[in-house]
JSON list of C-alpha atoms in Angstrom, two decimals:
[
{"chain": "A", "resi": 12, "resn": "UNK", "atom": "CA", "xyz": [0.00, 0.00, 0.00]},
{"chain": "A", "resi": 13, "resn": "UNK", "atom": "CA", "xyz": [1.13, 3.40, -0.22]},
{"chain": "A", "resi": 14, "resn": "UNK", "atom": "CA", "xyz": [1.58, 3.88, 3.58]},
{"chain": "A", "resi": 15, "resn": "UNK", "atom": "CA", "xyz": [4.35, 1.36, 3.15]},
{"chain": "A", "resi": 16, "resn": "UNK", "atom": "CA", "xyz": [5.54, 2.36, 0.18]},
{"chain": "A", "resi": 17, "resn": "UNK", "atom": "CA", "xyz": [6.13, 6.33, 0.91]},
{"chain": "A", "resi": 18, "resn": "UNK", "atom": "CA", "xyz": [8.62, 5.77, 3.77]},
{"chain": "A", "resi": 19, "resn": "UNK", "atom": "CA", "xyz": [10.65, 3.30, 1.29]},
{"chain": "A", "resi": 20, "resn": "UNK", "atom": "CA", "xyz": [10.68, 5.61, -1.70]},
{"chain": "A", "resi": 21, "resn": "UNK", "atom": "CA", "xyz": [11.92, 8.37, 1.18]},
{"chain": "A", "resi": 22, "resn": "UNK", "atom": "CA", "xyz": [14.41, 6.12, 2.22]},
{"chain": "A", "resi": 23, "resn": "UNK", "atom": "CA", "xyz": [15.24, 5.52, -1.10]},
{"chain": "A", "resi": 24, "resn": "UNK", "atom": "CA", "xyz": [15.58, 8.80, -1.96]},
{"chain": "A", "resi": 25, "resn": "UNK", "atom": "CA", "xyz": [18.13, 9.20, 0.93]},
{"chain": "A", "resi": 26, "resn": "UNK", "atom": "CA", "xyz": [20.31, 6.71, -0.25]},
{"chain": "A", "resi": 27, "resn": "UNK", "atom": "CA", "xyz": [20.41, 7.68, -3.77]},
{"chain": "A", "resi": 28, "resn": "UNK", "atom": "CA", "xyz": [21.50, 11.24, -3.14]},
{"chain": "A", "resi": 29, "resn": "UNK", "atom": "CA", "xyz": [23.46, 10.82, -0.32]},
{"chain": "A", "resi": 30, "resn": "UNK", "atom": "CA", "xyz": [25.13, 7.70, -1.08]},
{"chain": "A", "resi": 31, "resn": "UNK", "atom": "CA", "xyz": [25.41, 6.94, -5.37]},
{"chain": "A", "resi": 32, "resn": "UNK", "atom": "CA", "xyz": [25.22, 10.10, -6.65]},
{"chain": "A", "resi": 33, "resn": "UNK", "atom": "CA", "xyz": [27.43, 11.74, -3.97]},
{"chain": "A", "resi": 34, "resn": "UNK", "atom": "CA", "xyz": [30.23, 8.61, -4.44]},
{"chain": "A", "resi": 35, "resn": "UNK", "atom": "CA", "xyz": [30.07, 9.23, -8.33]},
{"chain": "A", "resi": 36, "resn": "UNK", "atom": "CA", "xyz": [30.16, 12.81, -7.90]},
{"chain": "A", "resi": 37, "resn": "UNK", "atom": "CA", "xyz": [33.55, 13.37, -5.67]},
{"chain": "A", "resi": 38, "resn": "UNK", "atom": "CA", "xyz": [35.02, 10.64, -7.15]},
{"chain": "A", "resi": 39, "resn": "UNK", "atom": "CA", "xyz": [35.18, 12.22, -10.51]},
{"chain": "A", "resi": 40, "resn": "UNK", "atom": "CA", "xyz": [36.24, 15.88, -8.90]},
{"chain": "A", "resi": 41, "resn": "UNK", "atom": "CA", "xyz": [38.90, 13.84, -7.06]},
{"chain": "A", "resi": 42, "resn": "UNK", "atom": "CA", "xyz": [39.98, 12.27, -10.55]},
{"chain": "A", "resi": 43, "resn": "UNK", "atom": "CA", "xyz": [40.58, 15.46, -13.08]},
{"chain": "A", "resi": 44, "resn": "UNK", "atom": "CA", "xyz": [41.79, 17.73, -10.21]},
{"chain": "A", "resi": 45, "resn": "UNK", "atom": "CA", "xyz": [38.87, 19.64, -9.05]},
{"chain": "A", "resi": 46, "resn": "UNK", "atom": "CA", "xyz": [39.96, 18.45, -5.19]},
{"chain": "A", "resi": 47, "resn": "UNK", "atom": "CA", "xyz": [43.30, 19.00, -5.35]},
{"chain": "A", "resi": 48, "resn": "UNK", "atom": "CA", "xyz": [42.48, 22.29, -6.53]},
{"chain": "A", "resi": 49, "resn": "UNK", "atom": "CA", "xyz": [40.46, 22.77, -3.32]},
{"chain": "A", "resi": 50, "resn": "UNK", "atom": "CA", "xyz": [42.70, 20.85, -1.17]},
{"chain": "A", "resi": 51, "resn": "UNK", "atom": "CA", "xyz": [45.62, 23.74, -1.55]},
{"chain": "A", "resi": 52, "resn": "UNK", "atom": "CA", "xyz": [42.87, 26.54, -0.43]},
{"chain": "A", "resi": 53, "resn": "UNK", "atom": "CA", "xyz": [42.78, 27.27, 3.51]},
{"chain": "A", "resi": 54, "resn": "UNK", "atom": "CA", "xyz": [39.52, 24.85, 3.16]},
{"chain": "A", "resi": 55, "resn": "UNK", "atom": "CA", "xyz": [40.37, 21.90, 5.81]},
{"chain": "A", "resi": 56, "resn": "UNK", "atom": "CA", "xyz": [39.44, 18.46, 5.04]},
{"chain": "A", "resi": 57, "resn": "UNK", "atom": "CA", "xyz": [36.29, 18.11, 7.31]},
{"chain": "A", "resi": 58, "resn": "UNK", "atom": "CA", "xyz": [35.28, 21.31, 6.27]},
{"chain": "A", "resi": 59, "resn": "UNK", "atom": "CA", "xyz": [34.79, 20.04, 2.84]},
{"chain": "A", "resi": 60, "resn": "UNK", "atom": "CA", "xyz": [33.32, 17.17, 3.57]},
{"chain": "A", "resi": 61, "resn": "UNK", "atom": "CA", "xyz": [31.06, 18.59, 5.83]},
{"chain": "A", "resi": 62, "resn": "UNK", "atom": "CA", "xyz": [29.68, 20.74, 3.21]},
{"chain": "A", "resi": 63, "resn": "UNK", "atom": "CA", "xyz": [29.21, 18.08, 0.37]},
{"chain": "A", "resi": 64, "resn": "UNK", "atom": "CA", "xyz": [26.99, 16.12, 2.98]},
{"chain": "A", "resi": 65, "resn": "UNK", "atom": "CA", "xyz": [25.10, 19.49, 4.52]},
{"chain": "A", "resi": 66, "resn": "UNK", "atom": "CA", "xyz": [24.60, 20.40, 0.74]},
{"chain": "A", "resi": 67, "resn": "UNK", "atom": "CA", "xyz": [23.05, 16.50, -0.34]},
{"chain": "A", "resi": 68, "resn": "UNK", "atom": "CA", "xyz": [20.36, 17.72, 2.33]},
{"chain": "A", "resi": 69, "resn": "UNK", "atom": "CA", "xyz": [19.01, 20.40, 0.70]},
{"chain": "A", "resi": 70, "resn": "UNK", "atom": "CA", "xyz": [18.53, 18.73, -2.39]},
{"chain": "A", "resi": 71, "resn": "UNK", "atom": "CA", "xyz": [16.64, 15.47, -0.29]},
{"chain": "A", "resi": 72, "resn": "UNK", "atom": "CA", "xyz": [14.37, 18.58, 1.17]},
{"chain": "A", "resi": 73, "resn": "UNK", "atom": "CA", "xyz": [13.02, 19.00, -2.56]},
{"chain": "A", "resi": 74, "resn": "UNK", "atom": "CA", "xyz": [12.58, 15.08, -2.54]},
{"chain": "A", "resi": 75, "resn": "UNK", "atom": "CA", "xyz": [10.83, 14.39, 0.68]},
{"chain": "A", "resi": 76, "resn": "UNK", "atom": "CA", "xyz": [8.49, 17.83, -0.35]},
{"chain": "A", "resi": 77, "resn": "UNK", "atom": "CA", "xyz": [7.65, 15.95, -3.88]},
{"chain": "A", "resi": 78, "resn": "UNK", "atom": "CA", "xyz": [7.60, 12.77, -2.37]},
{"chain": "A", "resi": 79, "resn": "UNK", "atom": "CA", "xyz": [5.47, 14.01, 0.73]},
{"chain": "A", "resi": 80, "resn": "UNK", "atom": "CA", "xyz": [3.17, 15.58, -1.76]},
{"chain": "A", "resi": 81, "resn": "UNK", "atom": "CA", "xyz": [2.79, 12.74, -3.78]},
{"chain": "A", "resi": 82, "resn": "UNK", "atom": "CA", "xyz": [2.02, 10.17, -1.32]},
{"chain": "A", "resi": 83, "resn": "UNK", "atom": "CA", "xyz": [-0.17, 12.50, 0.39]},
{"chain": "A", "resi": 84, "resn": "UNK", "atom": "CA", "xyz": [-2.42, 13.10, -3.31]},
{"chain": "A", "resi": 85, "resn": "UNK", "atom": "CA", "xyz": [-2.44, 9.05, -3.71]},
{"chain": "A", "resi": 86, "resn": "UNK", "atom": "CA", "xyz": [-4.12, 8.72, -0.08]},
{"chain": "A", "resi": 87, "resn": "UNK", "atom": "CA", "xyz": [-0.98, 8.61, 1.99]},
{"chain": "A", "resi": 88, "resn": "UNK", "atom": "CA", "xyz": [-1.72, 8.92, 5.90]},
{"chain": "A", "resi": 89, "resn": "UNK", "atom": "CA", "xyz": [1.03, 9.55, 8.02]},
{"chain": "A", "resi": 90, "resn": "UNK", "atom": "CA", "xyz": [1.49, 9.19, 11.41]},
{"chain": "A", "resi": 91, "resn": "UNK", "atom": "CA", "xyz": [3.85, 10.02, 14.12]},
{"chain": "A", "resi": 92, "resn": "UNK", "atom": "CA", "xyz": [6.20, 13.14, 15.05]},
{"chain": "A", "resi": 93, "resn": "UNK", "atom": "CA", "xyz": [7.84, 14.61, 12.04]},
{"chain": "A", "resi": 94, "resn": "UNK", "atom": "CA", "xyz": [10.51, 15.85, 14.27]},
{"chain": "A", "resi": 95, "resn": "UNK", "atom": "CA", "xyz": [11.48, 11.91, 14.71]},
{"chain": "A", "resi": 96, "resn": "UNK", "atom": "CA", "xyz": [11.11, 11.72, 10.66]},
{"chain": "A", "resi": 97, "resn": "UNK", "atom": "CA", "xyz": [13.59, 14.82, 10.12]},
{"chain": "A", "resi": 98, "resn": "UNK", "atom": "CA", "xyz": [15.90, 13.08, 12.90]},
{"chain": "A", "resi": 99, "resn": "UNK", "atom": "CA", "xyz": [15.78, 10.04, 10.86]},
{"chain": "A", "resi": 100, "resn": "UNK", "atom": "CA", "xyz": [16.34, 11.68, 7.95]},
{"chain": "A", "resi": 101, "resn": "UNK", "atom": "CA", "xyz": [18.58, 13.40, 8.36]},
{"chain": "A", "resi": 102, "resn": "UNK", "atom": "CA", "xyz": [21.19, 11.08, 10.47]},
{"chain": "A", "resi": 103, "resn": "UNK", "atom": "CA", "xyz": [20.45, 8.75, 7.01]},
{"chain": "A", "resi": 104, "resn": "UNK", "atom": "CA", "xyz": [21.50, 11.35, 4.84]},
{"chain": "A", "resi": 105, "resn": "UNK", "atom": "CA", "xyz": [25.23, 11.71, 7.08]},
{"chain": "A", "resi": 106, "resn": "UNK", "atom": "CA", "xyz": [25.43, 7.90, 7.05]},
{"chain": "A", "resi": 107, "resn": "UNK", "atom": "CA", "xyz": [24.80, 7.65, 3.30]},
{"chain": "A", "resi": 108, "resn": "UNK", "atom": "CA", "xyz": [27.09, 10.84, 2.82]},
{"chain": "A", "resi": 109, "resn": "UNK", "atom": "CA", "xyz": [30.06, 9.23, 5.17]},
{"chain": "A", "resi": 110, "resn": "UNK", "atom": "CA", "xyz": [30.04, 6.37, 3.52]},
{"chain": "A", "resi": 111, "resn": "UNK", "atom": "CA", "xyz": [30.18, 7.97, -0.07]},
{"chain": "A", "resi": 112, "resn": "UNK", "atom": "CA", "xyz": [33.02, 9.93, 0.52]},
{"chain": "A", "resi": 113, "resn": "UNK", "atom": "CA", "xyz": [35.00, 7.81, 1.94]},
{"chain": "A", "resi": 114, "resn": "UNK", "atom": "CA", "xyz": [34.37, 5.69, -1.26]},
{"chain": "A", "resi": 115, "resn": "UNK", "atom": "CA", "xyz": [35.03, 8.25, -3.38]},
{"chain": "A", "resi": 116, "resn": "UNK", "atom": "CA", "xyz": [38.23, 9.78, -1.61]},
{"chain": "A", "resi": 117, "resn": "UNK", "atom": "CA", "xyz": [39.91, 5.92, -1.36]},
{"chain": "A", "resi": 118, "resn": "UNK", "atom": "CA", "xyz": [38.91, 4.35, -4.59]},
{"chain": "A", "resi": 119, "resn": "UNK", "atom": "CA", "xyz": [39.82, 5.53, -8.17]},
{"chain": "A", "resi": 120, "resn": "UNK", "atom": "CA", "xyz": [36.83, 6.67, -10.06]},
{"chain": "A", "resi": 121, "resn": "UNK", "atom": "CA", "xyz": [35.77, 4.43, -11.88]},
{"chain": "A", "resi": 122, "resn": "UNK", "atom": "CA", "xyz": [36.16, 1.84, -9.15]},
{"chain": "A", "resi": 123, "resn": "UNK", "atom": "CA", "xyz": [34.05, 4.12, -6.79]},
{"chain": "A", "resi": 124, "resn": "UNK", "atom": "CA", "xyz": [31.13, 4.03, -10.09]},
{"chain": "A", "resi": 125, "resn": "UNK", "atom": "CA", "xyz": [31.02, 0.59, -10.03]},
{"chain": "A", "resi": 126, "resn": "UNK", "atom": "CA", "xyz": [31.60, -0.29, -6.38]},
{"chain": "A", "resi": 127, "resn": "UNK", "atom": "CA", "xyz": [28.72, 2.52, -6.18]},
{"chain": "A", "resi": 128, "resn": "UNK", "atom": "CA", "xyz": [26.34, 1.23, -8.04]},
{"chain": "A", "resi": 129, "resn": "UNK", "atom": "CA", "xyz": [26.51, -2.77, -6.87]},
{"chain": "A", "resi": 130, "resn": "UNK", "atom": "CA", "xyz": [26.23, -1.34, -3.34]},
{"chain": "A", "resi": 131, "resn": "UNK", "atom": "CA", "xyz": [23.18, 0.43, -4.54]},
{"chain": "A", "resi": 132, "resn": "UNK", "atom": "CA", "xyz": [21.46, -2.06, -5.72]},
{"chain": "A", "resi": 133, "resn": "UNK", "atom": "CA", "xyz": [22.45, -4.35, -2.72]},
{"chain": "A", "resi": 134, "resn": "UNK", "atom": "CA", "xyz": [21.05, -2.14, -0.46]},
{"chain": "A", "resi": 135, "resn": "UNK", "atom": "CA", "xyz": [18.05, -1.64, -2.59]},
{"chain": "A", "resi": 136, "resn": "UNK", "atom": "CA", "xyz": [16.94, -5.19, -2.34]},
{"chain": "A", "resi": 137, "resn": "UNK", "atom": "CA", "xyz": [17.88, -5.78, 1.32]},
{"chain": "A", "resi": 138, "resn": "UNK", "atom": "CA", "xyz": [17.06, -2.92, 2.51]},
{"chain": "A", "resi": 139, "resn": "UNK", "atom": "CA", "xyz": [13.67, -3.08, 3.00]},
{"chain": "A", "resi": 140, "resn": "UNK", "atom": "CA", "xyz": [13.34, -0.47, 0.35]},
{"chain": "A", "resi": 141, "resn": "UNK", "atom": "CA", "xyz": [10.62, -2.38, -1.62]},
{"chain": "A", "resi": 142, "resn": "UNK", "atom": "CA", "xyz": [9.27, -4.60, 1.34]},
{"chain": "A", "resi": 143, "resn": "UNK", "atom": "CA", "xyz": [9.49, -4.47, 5.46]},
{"chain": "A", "resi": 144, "resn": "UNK", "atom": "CA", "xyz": [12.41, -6.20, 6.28]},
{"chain": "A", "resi": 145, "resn": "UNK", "atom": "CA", "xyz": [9.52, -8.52, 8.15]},
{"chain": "A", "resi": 146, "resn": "UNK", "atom": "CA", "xyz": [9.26, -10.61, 5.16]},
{"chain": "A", "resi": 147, "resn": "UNK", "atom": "CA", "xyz": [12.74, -11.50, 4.85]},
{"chain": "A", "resi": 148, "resn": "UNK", "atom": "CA", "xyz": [14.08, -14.93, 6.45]},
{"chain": "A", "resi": 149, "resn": "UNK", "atom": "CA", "xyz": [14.33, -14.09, 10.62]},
{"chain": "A", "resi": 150, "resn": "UNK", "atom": "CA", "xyz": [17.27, -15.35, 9.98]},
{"chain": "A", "resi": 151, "resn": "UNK", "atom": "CA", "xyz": [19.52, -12.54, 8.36]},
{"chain": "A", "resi": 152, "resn": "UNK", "atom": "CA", "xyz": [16.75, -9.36, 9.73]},
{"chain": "A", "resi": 153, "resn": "UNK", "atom": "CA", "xyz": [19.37, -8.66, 12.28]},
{"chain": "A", "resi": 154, "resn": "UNK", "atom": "CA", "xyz": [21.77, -8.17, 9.51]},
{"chain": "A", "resi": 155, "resn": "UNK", "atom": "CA", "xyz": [19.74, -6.07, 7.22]},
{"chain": "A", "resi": 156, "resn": "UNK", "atom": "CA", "xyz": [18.29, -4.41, 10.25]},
{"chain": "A", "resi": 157, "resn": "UNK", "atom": "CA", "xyz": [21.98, -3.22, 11.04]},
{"chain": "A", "resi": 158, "resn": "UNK", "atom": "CA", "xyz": [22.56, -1.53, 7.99]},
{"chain": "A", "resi": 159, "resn": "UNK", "atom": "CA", "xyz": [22.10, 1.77, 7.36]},
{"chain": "A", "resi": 160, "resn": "UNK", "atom": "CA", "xyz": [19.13, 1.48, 4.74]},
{"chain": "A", "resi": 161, "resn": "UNK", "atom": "CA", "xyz": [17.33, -1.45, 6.83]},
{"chain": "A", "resi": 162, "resn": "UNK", "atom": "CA", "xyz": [17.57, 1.12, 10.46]},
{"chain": "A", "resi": 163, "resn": "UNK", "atom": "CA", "xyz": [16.47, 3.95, 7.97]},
{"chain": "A", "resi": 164, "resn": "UNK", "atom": "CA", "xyz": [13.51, 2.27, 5.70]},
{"chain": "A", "resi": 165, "resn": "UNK", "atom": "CA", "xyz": [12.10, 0.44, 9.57]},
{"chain": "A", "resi": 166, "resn": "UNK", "atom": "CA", "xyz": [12.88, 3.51, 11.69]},
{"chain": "A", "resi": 167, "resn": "UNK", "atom": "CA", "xyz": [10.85, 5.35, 8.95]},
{"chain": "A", "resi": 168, "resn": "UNK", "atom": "CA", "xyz": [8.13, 2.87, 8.78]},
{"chain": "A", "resi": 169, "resn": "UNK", "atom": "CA", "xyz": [8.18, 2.82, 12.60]},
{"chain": "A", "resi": 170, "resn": "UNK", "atom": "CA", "xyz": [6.69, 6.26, 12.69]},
{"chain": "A", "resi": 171, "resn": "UNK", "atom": "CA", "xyz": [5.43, 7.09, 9.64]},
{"chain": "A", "resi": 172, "resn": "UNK", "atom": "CA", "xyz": [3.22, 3.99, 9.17]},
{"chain": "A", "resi": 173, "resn": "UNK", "atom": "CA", "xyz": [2.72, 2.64, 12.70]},
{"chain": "A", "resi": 174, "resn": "UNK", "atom": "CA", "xyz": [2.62, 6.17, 13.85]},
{"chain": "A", "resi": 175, "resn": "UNK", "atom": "CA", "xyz": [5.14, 5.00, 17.40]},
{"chain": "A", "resi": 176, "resn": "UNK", "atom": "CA", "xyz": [7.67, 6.78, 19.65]},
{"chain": "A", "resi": 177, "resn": "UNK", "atom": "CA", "xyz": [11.58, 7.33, 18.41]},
{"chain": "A", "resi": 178, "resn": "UNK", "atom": "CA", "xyz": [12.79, 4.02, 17.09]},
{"chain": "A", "resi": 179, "resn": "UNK", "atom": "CA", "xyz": [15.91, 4.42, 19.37]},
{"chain": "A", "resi": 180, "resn": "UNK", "atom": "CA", "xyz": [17.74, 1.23, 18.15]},
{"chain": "A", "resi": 181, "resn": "UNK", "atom": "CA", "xyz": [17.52, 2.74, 14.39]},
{"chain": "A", "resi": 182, "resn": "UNK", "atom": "CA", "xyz": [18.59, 6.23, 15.45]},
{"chain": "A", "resi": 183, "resn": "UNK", "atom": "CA", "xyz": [21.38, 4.65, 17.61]},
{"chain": "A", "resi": 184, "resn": "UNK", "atom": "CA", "xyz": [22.70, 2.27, 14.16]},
{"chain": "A", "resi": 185, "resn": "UNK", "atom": "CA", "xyz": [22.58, 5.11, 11.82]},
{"chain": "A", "resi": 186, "resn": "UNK", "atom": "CA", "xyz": [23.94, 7.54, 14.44]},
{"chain": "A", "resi": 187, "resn": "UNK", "atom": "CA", "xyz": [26.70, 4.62, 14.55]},
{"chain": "A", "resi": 188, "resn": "UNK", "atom": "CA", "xyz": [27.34, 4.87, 10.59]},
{"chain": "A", "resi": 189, "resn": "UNK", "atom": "CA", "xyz": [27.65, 8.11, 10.31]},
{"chain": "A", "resi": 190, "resn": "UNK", "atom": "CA", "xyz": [29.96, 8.51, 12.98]},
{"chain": "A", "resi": 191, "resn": "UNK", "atom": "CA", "xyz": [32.69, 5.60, 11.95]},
{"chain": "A", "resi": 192, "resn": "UNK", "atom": "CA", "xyz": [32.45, 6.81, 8.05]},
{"chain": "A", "resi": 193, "resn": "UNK", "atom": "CA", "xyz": [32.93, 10.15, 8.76]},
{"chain": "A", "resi": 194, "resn": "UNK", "atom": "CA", "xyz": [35.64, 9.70, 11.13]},
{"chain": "A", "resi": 195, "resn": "UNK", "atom": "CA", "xyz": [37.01, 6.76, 8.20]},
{"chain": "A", "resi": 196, "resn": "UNK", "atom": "CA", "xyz": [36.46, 9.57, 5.79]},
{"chain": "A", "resi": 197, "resn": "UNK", "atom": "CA", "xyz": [38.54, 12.04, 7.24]},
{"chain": "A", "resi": 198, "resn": "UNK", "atom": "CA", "xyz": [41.26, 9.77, 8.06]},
{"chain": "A", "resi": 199, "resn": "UNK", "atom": "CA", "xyz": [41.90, 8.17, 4.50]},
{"chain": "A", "resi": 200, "resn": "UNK", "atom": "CA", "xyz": [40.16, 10.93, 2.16]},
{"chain": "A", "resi": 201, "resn": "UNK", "atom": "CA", "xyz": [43.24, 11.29, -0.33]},
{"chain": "A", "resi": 202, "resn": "UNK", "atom": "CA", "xyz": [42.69, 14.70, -2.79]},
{"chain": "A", "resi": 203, "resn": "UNK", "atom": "CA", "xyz": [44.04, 13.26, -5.53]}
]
C-alpha cells in the first residue's frame, strides 16, 4: 500500500542522493583535479566534507516535499512526530554521505562508479526499500536491520506507518554509521 511504500521511496531517496550520486560525484572531482584544486585553499578536510553532505540535504528537502506531496495526493496517511522523521532523515543522509566519501576519496573513479552502483542495488533489495524487512528470512533481519538502509527504511516505517515513539535502536545504528564513516572519511580521504 502506499503507507508502506512512501517511507521506502523516502528512504530511497536518501540513499540515492546521499550515497550513489554523492560517491560518483567526488570521485570524478577527485579524478581530473577539481579536489586537489580545493585541497591547496585554507579549506580543511572536514570542512569540505562537511559541506558536500550538509549540501546533499538540501537537495533530499526538494525530494521528501515531492515525495510528501505525492504520497499524500495518492491517499498517503502519516502518522507520528515529524521531528522523529527529520531526525531520521537526516542522520540517514550523514550515514549515506560518510560512507560515499569515503568511497570516493579511497577508490579511483571508476572503481568508486562501479563499487557505487553494486552497493546500490544491494542495499536496494535488502534494505527493506521495496518490502518491510519482516518478510525477509528471521534469519539474516538482524543483519539487514543493522545496515544503514534497513535502520532507515524500519525507523521510517516505525513512525510514519505505525505512527510509534523514536525508534531508538535505528537512530542509535545510523547515528553509529555516520559517525565511523565520517571519522574513516577524514582519516583516509586522499585529494588526488
Amino acid at each position: 500500500t502506499v503507507d508502506v511504500l512512501v517511507p521506502g521511496v523516502l528512504a530511497l531517496a536518501v540513499m540515492s542522493t546521499a550515497f550513489a550520486s554523492l560517491a560518483i560525484a567526488t570521485g570524478y572531482e577527485r579524478r581530473y583535479g577539481v579536489l586537489k584544486r580545493l585541497g591547496s585553499s585554507p579549506l580543511p578536510r572536514w570542512g569540505l566534507l562537511a559541506a558536500k553532505a550538509l549540501t546533499v540535504l538540501v537537495v533530499e528537502a526538494l525530494q521528501v516535499a515531492l515525495v510528501g506531496g505525492l504520497g499524500l495526493m495518492l491517499g498517503w496517511q502519516p502518522h507520528g512526530s515529524p521531528v522523529t522523521v527529520v531526525v531520521l532523515l537526516v542522520l540517514g543522509t550523514l550515514a549515506f554521505a560518510a560512507l560515499a566519501l569515503l568511497m570516493a576519496g579511497t577508490l579511483r573513479a571508476e572503481v568508486t562508479l562501479a563499487a557505487a552502483n553494486l552497493v546500490y542495488v544491494l542495499l536496494l533489495v535488502a534494505g527493506g526499500v521495496a518490502a518491510p524487512l519482516d518478510r525477509f528470512p528471521t534469519a539474516v533481519q538482524p543483519i539487514l536491520e543493522a545496515t544503514p538502509t534497513g535502520a532507515l527504511t524500519e525507523g521510517l516505517r516505525a513512525v510514519l506507518v505505525a505512527g510509534g515513539g523514536v525508534p531508538w535502536a535505528d537512530v542509535w545504528i545510523l547515528a553509529a554509521w555516520a559517525l565511523a564513516g565520517f571519522a574513516a572519511a577524514a582519516r583516509w580521504f586522499r585529494w588526488e
